[in-house]
Coordinates of C-alpha atoms and ligand atoms in Angstrom, one line a residue:
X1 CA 139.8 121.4 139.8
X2 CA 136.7 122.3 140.7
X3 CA 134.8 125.6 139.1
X4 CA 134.4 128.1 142.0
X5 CA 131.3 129.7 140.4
X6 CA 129.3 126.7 139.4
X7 CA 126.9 125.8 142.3
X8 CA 124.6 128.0 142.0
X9 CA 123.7 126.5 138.6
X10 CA 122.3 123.4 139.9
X11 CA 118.9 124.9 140.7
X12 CA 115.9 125.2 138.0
X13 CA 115.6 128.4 136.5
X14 CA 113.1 128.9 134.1
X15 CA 114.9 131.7 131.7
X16 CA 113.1 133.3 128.6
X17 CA 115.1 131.4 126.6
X18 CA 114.9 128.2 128.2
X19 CA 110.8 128.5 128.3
X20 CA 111.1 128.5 124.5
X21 CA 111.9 125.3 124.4
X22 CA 110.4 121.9 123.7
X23 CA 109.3 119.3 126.6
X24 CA 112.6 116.9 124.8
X25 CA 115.0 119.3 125.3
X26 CA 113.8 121.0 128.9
X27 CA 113.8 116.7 130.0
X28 CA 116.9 116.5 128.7
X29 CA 118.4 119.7 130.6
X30 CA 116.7 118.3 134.2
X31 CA 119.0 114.8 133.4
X32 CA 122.1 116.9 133.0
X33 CA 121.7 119.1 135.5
X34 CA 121.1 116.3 138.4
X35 CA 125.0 115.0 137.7
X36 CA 127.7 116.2 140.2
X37 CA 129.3 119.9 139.7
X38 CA 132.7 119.0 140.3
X39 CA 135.1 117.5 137.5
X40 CA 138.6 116.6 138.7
X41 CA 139.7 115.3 134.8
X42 CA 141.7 118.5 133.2
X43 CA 141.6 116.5 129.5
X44 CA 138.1 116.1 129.9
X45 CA 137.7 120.5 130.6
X46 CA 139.3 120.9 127.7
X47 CA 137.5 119.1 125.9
X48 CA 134.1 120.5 126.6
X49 CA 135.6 123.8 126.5
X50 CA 136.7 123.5 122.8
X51 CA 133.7 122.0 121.9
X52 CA 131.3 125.0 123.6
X53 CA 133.8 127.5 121.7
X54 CA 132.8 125.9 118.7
X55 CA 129.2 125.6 119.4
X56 CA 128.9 129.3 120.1
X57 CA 131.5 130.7 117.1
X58 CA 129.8 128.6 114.4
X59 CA 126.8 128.9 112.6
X60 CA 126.1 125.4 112.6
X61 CA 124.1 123.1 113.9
X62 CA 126.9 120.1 114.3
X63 CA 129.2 121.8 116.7
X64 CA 126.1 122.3 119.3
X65 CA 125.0 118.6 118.9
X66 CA 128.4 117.8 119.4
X67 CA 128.5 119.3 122.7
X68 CA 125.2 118.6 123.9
X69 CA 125.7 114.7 122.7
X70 CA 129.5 114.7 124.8
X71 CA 127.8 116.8 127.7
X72 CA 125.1 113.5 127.7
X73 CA 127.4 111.1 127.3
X74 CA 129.3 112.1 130.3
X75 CA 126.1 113.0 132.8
X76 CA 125.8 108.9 131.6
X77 CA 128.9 107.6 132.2
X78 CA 130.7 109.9 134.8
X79 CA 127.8 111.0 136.4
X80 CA 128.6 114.8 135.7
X81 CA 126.7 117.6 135.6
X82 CA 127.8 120.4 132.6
X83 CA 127.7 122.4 135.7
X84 CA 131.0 120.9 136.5
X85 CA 132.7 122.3 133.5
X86 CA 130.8 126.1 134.0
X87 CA 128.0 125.7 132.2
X88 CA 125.1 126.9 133.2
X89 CA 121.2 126.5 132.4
X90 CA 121.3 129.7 130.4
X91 CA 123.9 129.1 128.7
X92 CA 122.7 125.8 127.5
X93 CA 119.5 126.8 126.7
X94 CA 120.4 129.9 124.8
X95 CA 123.0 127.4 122.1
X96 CA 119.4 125.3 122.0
X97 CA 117.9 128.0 120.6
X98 CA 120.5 129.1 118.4
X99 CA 120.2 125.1 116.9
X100 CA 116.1 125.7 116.6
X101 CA 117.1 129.1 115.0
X102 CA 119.8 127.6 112.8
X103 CA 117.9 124.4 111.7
X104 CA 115.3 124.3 108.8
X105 CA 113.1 122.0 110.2
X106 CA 113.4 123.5 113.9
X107 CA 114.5 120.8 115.4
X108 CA 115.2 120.8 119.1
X109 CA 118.7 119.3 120.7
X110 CA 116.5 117.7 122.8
X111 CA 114.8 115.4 120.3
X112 CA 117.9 115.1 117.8
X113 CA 120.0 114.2 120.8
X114 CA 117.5 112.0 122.7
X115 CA 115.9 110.7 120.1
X116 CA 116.7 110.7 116.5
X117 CA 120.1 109.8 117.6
X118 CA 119.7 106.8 119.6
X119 CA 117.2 105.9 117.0
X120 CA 119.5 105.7 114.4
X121 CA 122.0 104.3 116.7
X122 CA 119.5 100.9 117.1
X123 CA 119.4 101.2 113.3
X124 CA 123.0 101.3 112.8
X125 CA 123.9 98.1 115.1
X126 CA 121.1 96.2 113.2
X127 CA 123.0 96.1 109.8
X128 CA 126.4 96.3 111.4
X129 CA 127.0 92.9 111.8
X130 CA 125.4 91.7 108.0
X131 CA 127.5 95.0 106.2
X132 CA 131.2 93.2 108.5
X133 CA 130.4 89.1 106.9
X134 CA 128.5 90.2 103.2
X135 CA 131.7 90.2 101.2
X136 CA 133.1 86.9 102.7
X137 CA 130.0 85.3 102.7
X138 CA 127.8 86.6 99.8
X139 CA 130.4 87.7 97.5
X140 CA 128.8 89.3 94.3
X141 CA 130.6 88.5 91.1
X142 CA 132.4 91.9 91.0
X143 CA 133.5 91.3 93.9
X144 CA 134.7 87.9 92.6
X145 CA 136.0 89.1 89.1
X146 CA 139.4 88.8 89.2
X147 CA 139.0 84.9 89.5
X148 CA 136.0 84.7 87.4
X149 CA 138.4 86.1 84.5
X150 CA 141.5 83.6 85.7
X151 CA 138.4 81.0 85.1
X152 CA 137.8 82.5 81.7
X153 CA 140.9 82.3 80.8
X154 CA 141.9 78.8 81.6
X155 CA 137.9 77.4 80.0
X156 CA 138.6 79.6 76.6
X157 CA 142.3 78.0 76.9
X158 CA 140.5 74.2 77.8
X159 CA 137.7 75.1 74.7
X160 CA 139.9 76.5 72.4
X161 CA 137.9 79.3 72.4
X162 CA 139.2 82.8 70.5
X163 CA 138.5 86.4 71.8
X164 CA 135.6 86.9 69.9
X165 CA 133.9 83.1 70.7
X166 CA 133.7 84.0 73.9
X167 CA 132.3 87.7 73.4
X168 CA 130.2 86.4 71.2
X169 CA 126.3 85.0 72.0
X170 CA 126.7 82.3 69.2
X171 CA 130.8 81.3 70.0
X172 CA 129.2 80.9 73.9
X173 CA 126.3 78.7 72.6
X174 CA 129.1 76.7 70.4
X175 CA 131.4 75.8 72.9
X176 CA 128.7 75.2 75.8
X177 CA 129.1 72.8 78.4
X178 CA 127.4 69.7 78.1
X179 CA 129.2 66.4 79.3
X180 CA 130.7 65.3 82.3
X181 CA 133.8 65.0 80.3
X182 CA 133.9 68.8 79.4
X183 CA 132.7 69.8 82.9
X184 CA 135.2 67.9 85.0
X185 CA 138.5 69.3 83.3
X186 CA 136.9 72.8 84.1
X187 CA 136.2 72.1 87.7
X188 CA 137.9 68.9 89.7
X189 CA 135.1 66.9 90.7
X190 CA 135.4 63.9 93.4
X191 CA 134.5 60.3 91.9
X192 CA 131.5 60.1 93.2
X193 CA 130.5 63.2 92.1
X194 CA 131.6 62.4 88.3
X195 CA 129.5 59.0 88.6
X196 CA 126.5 60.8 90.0
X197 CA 126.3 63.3 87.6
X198 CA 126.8 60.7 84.3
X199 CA 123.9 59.2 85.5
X200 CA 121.8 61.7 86.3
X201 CA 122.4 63.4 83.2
X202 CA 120.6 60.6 81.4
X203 CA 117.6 61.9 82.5
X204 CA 118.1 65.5 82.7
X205 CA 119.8 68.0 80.3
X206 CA 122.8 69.4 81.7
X207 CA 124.1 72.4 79.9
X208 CA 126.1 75.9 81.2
X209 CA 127.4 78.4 78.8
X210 CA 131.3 79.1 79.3
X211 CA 130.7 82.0 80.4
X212 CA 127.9 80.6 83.2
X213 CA 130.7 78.1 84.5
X214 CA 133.6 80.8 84.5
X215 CA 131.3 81.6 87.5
X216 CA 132.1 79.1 89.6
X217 CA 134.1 79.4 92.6
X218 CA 136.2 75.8 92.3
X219 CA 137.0 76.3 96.2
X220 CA 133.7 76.2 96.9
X221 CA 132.2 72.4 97.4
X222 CA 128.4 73.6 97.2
X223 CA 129.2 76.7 95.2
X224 CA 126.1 78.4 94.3
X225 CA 126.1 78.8 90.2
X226 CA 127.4 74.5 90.4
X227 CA 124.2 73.9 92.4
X228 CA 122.1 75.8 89.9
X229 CA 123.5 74.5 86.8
X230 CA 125.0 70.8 87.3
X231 CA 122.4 68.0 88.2
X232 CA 123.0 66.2 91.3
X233 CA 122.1 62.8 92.3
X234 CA 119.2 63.8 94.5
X235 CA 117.1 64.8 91.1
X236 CA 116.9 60.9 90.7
X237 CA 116.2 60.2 94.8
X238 CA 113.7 62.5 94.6
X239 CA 112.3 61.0 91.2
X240 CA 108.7 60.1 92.6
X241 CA 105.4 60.3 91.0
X242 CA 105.5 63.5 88.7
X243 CA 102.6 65.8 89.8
X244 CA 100.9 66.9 86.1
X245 CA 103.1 70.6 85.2
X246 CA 101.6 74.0 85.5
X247 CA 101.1 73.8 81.5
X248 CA 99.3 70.6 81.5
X249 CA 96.0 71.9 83.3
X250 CA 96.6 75.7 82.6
X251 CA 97.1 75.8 79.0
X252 CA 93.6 77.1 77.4
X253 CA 95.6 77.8 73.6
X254 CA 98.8 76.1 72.1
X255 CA 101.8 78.0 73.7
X256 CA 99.5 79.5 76.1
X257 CA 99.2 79.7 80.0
X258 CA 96.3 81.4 81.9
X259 CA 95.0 81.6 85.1
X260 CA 94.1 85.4 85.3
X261 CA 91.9 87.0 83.2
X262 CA 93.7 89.9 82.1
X263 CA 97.6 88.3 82.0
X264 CA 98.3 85.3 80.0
X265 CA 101.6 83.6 79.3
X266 CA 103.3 82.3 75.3
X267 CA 106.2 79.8 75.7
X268 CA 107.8 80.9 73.2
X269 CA 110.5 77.8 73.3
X270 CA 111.6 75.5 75.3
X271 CA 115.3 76.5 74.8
X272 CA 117.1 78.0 77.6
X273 CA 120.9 79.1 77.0
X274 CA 121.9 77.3 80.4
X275 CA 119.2 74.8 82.0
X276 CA 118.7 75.4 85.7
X277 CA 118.4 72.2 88.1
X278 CA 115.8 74.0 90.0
X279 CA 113.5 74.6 86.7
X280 CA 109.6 74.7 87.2
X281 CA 109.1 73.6 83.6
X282 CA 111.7 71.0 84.0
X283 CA 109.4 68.8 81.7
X284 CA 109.2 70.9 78.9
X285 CA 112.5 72.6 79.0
X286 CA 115.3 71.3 77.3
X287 CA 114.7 68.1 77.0
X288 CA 115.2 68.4 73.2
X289 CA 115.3 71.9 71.4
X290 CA 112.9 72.8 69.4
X291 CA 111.9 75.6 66.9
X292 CA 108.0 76.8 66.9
X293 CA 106.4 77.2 64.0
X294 CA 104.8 80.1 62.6
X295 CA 101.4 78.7 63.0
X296 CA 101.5 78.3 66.3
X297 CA 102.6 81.7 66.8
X298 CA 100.2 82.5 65.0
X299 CA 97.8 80.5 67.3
X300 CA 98.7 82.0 69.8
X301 CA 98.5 85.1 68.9
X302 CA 94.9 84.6 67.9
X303 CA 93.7 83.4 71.2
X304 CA 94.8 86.9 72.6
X305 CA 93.7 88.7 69.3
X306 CA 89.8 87.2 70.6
X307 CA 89.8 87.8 74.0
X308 CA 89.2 91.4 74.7
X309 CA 89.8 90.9 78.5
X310 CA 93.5 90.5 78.1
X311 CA 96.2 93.0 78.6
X312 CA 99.2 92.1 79.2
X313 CA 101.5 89.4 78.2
X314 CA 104.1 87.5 79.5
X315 CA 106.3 86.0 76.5
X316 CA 108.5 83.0 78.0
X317 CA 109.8 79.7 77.5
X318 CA 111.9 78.6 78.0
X319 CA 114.2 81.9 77.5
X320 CA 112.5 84.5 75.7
X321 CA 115.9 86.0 74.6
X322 CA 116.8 82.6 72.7
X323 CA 114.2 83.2 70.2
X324 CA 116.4 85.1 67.3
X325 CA 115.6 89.0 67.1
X326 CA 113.1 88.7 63.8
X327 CA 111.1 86.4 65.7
X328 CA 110.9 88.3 68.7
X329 CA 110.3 91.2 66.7
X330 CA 107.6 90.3 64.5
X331 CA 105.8 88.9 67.9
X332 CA 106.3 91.7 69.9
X333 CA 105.1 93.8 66.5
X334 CA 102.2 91.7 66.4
X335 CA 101.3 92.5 70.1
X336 CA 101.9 96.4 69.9
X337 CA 99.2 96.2 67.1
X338 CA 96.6 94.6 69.3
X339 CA 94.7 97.3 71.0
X340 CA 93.4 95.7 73.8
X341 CA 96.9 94.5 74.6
X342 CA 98.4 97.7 76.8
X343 CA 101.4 96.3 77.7
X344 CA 104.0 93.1 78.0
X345 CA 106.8 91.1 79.5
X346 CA 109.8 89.5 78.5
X347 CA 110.8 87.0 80.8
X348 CA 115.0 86.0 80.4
X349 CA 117.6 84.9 82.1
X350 CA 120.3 85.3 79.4
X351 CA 121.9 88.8 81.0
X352 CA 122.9 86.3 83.6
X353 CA 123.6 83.2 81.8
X354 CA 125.0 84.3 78.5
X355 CA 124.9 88.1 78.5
X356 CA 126.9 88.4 75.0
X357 CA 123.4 87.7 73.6
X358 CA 122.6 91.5 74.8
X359 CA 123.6 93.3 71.4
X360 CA 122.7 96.7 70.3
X361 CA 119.7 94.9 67.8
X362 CA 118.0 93.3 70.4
X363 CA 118.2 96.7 72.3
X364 CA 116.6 98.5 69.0
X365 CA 114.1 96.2 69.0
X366 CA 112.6 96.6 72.6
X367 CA 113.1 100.5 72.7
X368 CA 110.6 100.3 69.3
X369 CA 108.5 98.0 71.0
X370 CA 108.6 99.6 74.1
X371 CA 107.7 103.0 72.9
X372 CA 104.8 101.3 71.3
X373 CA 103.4 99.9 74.9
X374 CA 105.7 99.3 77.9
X375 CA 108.0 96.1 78.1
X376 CA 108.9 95.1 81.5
X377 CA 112.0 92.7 81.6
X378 CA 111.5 89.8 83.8
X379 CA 115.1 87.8 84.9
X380 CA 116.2 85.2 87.3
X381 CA 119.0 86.4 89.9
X382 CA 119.4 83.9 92.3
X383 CA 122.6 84.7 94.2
X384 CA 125.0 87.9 94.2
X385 CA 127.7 85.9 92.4
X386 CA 125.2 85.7 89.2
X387 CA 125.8 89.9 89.1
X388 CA 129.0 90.3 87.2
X389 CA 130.5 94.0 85.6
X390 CA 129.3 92.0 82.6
X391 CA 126.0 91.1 83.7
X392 CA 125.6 94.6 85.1
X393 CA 126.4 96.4 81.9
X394 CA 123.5 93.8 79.8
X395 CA 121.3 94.9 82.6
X396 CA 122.2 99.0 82.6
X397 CA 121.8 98.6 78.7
X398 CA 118.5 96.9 78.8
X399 CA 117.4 99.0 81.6
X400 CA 117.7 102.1 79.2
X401 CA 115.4 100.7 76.6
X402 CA 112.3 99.0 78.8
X403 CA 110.2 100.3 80.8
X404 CA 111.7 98.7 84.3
X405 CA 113.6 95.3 84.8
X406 CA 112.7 93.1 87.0
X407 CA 113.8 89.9 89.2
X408 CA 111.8 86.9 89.9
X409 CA 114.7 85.0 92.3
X410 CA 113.4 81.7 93.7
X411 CA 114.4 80.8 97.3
X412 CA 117.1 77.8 97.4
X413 CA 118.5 75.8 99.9
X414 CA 122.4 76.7 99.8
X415 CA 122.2 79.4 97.6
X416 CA 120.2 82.3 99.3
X417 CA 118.6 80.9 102.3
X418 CA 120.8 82.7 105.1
X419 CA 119.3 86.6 105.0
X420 CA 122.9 88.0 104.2
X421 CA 122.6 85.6 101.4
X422 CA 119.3 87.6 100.2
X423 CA 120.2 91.4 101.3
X424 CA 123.1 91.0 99.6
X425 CA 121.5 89.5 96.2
X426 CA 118.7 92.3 96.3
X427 CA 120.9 95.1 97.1
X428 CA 123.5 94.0 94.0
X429 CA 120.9 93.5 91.5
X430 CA 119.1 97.0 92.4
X431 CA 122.7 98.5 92.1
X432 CA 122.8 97.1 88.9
X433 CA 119.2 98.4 87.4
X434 CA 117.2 95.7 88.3
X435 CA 114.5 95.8 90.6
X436 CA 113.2 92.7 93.4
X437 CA 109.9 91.7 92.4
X438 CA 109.5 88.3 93.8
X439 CA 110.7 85.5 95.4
X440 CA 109.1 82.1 94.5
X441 CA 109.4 79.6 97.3
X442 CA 110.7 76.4 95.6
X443 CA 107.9 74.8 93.8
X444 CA 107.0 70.9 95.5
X445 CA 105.5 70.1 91.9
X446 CA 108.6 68.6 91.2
X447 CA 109.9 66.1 93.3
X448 CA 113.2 66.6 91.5
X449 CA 114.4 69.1 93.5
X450 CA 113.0 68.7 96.9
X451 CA 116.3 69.1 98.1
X452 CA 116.3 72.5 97.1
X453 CA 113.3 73.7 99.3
X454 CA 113.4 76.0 102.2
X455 CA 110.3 75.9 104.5
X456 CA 107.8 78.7 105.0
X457 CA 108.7 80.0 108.1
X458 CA 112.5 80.3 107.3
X459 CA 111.4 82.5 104.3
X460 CA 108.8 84.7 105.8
X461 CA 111.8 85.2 108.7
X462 CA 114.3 86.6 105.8
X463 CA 111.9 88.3 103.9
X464 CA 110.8 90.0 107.0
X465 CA 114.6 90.8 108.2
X466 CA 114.7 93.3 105.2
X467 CA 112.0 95.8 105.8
X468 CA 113.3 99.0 107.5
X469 CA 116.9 97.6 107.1
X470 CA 117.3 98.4 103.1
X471 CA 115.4 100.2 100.6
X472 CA 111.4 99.2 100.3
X473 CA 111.9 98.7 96.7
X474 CA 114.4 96.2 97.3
X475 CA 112.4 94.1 99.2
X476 CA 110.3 91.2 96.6
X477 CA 107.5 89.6 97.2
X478 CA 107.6 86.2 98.6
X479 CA 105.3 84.4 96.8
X480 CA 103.7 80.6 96.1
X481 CA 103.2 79.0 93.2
X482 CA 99.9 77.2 93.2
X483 CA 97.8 77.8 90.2
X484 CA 98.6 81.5 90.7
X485 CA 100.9 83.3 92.5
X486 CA 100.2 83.4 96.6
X487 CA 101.8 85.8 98.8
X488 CA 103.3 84.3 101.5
X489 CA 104.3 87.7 103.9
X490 CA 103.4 87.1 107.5
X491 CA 101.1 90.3 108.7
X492 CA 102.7 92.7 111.4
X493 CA 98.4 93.4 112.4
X494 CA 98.6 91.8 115.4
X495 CA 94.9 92.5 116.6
X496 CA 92.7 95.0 118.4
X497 CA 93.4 97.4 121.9
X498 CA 90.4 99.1 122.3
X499 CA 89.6 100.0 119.2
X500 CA 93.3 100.9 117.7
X501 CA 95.1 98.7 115.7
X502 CA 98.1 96.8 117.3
X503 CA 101.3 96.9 114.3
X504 CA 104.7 95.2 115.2
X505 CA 107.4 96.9 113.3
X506 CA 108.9 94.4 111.2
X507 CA 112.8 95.3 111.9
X508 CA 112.8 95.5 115.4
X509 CA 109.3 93.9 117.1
X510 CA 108.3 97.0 118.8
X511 CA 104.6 97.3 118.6
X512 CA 102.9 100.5 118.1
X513 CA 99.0 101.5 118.5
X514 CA 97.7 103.0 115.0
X515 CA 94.7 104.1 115.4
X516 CA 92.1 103.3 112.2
X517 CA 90.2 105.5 110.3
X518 CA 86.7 105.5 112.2
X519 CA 83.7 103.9 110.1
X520 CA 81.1 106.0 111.1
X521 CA 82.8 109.4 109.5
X522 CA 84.0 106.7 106.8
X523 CA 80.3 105.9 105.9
X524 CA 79.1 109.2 106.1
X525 CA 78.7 109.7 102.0
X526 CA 77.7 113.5 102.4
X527 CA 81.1 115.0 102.7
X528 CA 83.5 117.8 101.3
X529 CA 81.7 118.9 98.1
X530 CA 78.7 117.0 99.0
X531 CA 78.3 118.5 102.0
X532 CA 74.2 119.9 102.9
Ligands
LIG601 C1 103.5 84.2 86.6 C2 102.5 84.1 85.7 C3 101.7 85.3 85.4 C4 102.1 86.6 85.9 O1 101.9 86.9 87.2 P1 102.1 88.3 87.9 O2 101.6 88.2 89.3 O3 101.3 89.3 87.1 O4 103.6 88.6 87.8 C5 100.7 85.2 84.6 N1 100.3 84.0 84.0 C6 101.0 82.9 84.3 C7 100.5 81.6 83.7 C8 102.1 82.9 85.1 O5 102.7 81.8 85.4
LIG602 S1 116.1 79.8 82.6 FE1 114.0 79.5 83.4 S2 113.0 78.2 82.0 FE2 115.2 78.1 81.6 S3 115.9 76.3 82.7 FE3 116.2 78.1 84.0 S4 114.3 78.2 85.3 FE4 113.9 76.9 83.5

């Protein structure tokens, strides 16, 4: 039925309080009031009505969006004017300025309705469809936990391992994974698969913790912790001419590696708990364990003890966290005591692969050295499946003692080149007290693992799929390795319109006009203070 009363409304009338407000909101009231003043839909009365009662008998701001976000929705889709439900200009206006009063901020219903809200409504649909397939296709290994432990159970069962073996760093080490023999009774593997894998193995070291294999997802055929961990036959394809290691032409010291002049590397072993197919010191690295001396150490040290420039230090490996706790100790000790030396770096991948190495001595011994001068953690995540409630507890642990953990991931084919892949890996790993910091392209110094690289562009298009769309510190930077670390981002500067700067907004491609600060007032040396 059609309000009696209600035509009258249809014509501007600029009240006091509708003069209050802002150019959003008074826009907003012309499109309403241009819809037609007769409603002939009883459910739909009602509905307006209850929703104006609550706009005017609470003190809130909701209610009035509410009805102002209905009242839009139906000028849109029916064509209706509030007029049609007897609503008039004032009325409106004066529950506009009742929001304005209500709201901190002062916000007007015109630009929360007409703007913020359809803003956020483009946001919402952009991670809509990646927060509906991340489980299924991403799953983290919490999410996967109830057949990682089925997995642990039947590999402690297969290795005879007791309770306390497999909680313990040195019982995981013990019963590692080593041979095809071990390997396929854990996981079925086809023929060919068994055959490859013997025969690569002769040239490269193959060797997962229990734990690390318990990972696996066995109805996976290219699961992600296989590829990282079993060699394939393509490291033997791809066997070509081996391009001289980082080490070889960056090594100025035994143990060391430098290419800036303030951060320098010690390779502190060559052991690794579990030995990654993908490794960029796949020459040095596990080929055979070895034990460093003292003197080199000591070497080592020295070379940093005489160069005054250098300030922080990167201790690797191999796996820094394979080197027993008086060793790291006495090394970290030895840098704390170097005054030029402000601050260092632990890089470790052993919260993923063997996180029962995480006990509460090695967690003494960085919150000493790390009141001393800051120690940053440095670890490999590659995929969401490597973040485990076990791997999450090593990391919340170690997170309490250091000055901020970090993730150096490394962008492989099959394992986290799909952008759900990688928003799901940086979101689980930040949940978890770790924090993106970069994400190596795959090295082409080693032709073993060619098969693992993902071009450029493919990168720079995931990368850039996460700005806007999940926290900024979440996002790494994607980087190359080429005698130093490159950054690889593409710019969003897309040039010049006279004289402003023309940005694309990474999420969505809209470009904006930013105007830059102005050079003249920039060069003007006499200001503030200075001032004539
Ligand atoms: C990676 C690396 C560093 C550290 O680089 P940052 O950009 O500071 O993380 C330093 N030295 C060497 C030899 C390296 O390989
Ligand atoms: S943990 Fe690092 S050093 Fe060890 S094998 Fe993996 S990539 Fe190489």
């Amino acid at each position: 039925m059609p309000d009696s009363n209600s035509t009258a409304q249809n014509t501007h009338q600029d009240t006091t309080a509708e003069k209050s407000l802002d150019g959003f909101t008074r826009d907003f009231f012309d499109t309403l009031f241009t819809g037609d003043q007769t409603c002939e839909d009883p459910d739909l009365k009602y509905q307006i009505h209850g929703l104006k009662q609550a706009a005017e008998d609470k003190n809130l701001t909701f209610p009035i969006i509410a009805l102002f976000s209905k009242l839009k929705a139906i000028r849109e889709k029916n064509a209706l004017s509030p007029g049609a439900f007897g609503l008039s200009r004032q009325d409106l206006a004066a529950l506009a300025v009742k929001h304005e009063t209500i709201d901190e901020h002062k916000v007007s219903v015109g630009g929360r309705v007409c703007r913020a809200l359809p803003i956020v409504a483009e946001a919402i649909d952009r991670v809509d469809d990646y927060l509906g397939v991340k489980t299924q296709q991403a799953p983290s290994g919490f999410e996967l936990w109830d057949t990682i432990r089925e997995n642990q159970e039947r590999i402690k069962s297969y290795l005879k391992m007791t309770h306390d073996d497999w909680n313990s760093y040195s019982g995981q080490i013990s019963h590692c994974i080593d041979t095809i023999e071990d390997l396929s009774k854990i996981i079925d593997l086809p023929e060919r698969v068994i055959r490859e894998v013997t025969h690569v193995t002769q040239n490269y070291r193959m060797r997962l913790t229990p734990y690390y294999a318990s990972l696996i997802q066995t109805t996976i055929a290219n699961d992600p912790i296989l590829l990282q961990s079993v060699p394939t036959g393509e490291m033997v394809d791809n066997k070509g001419v081996e391009i001289p290691p980082v080490a070889a032409d960056h090594s100025p010291a035994r143990l060391i590696d430098q290419f800036y002049p303030r951060v320098v590397t010690i390779k502190a072993t060559n052991m690794c708990a579990m030995y990654c197919t993908h490794c960029l010191r796949l020459a040095h690295i596990g080929k055979r364990d070895r034990i460093y001396t003292e003197q080199a150490y000591e070497e080592a040290l020295d070379y940093i003890r005489s160069n005054h420039r250098i300030r922080d230090i990167l201790i690797t490996g191999g796996d820094s966290f394979v080197l027993p706790n008086k060793i790291l100790e006495k090394i970290l000790t030895a840098l704390d005591e170097i005054d030029h030396v402000k601050m260092k770096r632990l890089g470790t991948r052993i919260p993923v692969t063997a996180p029962q190495r995480v006990d509460n001595e090695l967690l003494d011994i960085l919150a000493q050295s790390n009141d001393r001068k800051p120690i940053r953690v440095v670890t490999q995540i590659n995929t969401a499946q490597e973040m485990t409630p076990v791997s999450g507890d090593a990391f919340k642990r170690i997170s309490k003692n250091v000055f901020a953990v970090l993730n150096q991931a490394v962008l492989l084919k099959g394992i986290n080149d799909t952008r759900v892949k990688m928003w799901k890996l940086c979101e689980t790993i930040q949940e978890n007290y770790v924090r993106p910091y970069y994400l190596f392209n795959c090295s082409y110094r080693n032709p073993q693992f060619t098969h693992f690289r993902v071009p450029i562009e493919k990168g720079r298009d995931i990368i850039e799929s996460m700005y806007g769309n999940i926290s900024g510190d979440a996002i790494p930077r994607y980087i190359a390795t080429a005698g130093g670390k490159i950054p690889l981002h593409r710019s969003n500067v897309e040039g010049l319109v006279n004289g402003d700067i023309l940005l694309k907004k990474p999420w969505n491609g809209e470009e904006v006009r930013y105007p830059d600060a102005d050079p003249a007032i920039y060069a003007n040396g006499a200001f503030a203070f200075m001032k004539p």
